[in-house]
Coordinates of C-alpha atoms in Angstrom, one line a residue:
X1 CA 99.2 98.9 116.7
X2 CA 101.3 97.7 119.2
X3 CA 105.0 99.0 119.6
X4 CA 107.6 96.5 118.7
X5 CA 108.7 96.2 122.7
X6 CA 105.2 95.6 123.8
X7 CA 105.1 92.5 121.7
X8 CA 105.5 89.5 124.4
X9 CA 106.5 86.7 121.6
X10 CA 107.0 86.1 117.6
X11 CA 103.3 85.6 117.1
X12 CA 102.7 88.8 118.3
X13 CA 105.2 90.7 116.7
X14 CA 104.1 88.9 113.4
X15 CA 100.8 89.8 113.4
X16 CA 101.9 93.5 114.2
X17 CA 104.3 92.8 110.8
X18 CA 101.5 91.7 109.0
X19 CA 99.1 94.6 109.3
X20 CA 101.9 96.7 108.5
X21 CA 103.0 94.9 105.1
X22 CA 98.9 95.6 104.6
X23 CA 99.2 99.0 105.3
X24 CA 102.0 99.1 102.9
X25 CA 100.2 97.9 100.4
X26 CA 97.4 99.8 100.7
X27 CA 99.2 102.9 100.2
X28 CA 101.4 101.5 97.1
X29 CA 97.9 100.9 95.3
X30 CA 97.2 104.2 96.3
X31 CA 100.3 105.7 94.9
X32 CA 100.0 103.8 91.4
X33 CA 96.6 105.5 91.3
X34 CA 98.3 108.7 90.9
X35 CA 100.7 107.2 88.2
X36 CA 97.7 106.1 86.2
X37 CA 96.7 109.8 86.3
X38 CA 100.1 111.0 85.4
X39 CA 99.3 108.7 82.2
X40 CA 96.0 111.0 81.8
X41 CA 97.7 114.3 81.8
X42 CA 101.2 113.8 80.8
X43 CA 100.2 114.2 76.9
X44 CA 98.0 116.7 77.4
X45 CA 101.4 118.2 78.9
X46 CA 103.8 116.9 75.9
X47 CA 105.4 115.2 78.6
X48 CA 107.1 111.9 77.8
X49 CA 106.9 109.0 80.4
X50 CA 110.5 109.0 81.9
X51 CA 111.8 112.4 83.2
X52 CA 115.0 112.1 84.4
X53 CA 115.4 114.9 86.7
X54 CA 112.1 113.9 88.0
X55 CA 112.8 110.6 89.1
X56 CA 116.3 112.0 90.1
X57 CA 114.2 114.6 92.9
X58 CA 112.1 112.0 94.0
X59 CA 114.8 109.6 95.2
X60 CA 116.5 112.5 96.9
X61 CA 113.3 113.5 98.6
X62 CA 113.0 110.2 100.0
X63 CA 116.5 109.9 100.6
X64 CA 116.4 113.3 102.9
X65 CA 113.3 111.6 104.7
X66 CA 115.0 108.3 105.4
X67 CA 117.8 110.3 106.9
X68 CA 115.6 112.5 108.9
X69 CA 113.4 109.3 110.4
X70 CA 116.5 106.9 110.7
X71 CA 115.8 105.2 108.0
X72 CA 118.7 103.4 105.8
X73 CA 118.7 105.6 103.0
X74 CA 120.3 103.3 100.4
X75 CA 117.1 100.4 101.3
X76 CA 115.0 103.7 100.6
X77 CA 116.6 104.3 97.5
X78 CA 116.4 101.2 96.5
X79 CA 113.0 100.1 96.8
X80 CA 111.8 103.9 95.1
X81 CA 114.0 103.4 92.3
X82 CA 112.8 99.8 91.8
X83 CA 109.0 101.4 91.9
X84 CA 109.6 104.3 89.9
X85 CA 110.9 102.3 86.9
X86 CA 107.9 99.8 87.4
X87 CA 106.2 102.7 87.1
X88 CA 107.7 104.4 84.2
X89 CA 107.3 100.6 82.2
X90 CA 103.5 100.4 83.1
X91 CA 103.3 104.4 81.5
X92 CA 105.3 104.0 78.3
X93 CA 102.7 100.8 77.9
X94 CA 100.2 103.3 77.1
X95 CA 102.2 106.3 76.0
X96 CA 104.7 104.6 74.5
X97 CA 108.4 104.9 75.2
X98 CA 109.3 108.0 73.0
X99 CA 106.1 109.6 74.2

């Protein structure tokens, strides 16, 4: 990948862009693998889909990390948030939402 200076004009810097978003991608597929698994274990567990303090950790995790890179922390919160309840509506589909 190039760094964002070393791109010369817009088509450059969108192709570098692109195979980002890709990368992105790639790793969010990734990711929902291991919430499929969580579907797997969590009864095993007793654990119901939506843990609270759970999500709450995560979002600070990536909060601290978005601080330490330089990243806007509120986008990062954001976007987690908007993924972890994604992912808590594709778990309660199969354990239900009391589960």
């Amino acid at each position: 990948m190039k760094a964002p200076q070393d791109c010369r004009n817009m088509a450059e810097l969108r192709v570098q862009i692109d195979a980002l978003d890709r990368e992105l991608v790639t790793m969010l597929a990734r990711r929902v693998t291991y919430i499929d698994r969580a579907v797997e274990l969590k009864p095993a567990e007793g654990l119901p889909a939506r843990i609270d303090e759970r999500v709450e950790a995560v979002v600070a995790k990536v909060r601290a990390t978005a601080g330490e890179i330089g990243f806007d922390a509120d986008l990062a919160e954001t976007i987690w948030r908007r993924m972890i309840e994604w992912s808590i509506a594709r778990e309660e589909e199969i354990l239900g939402p009391k589960a």
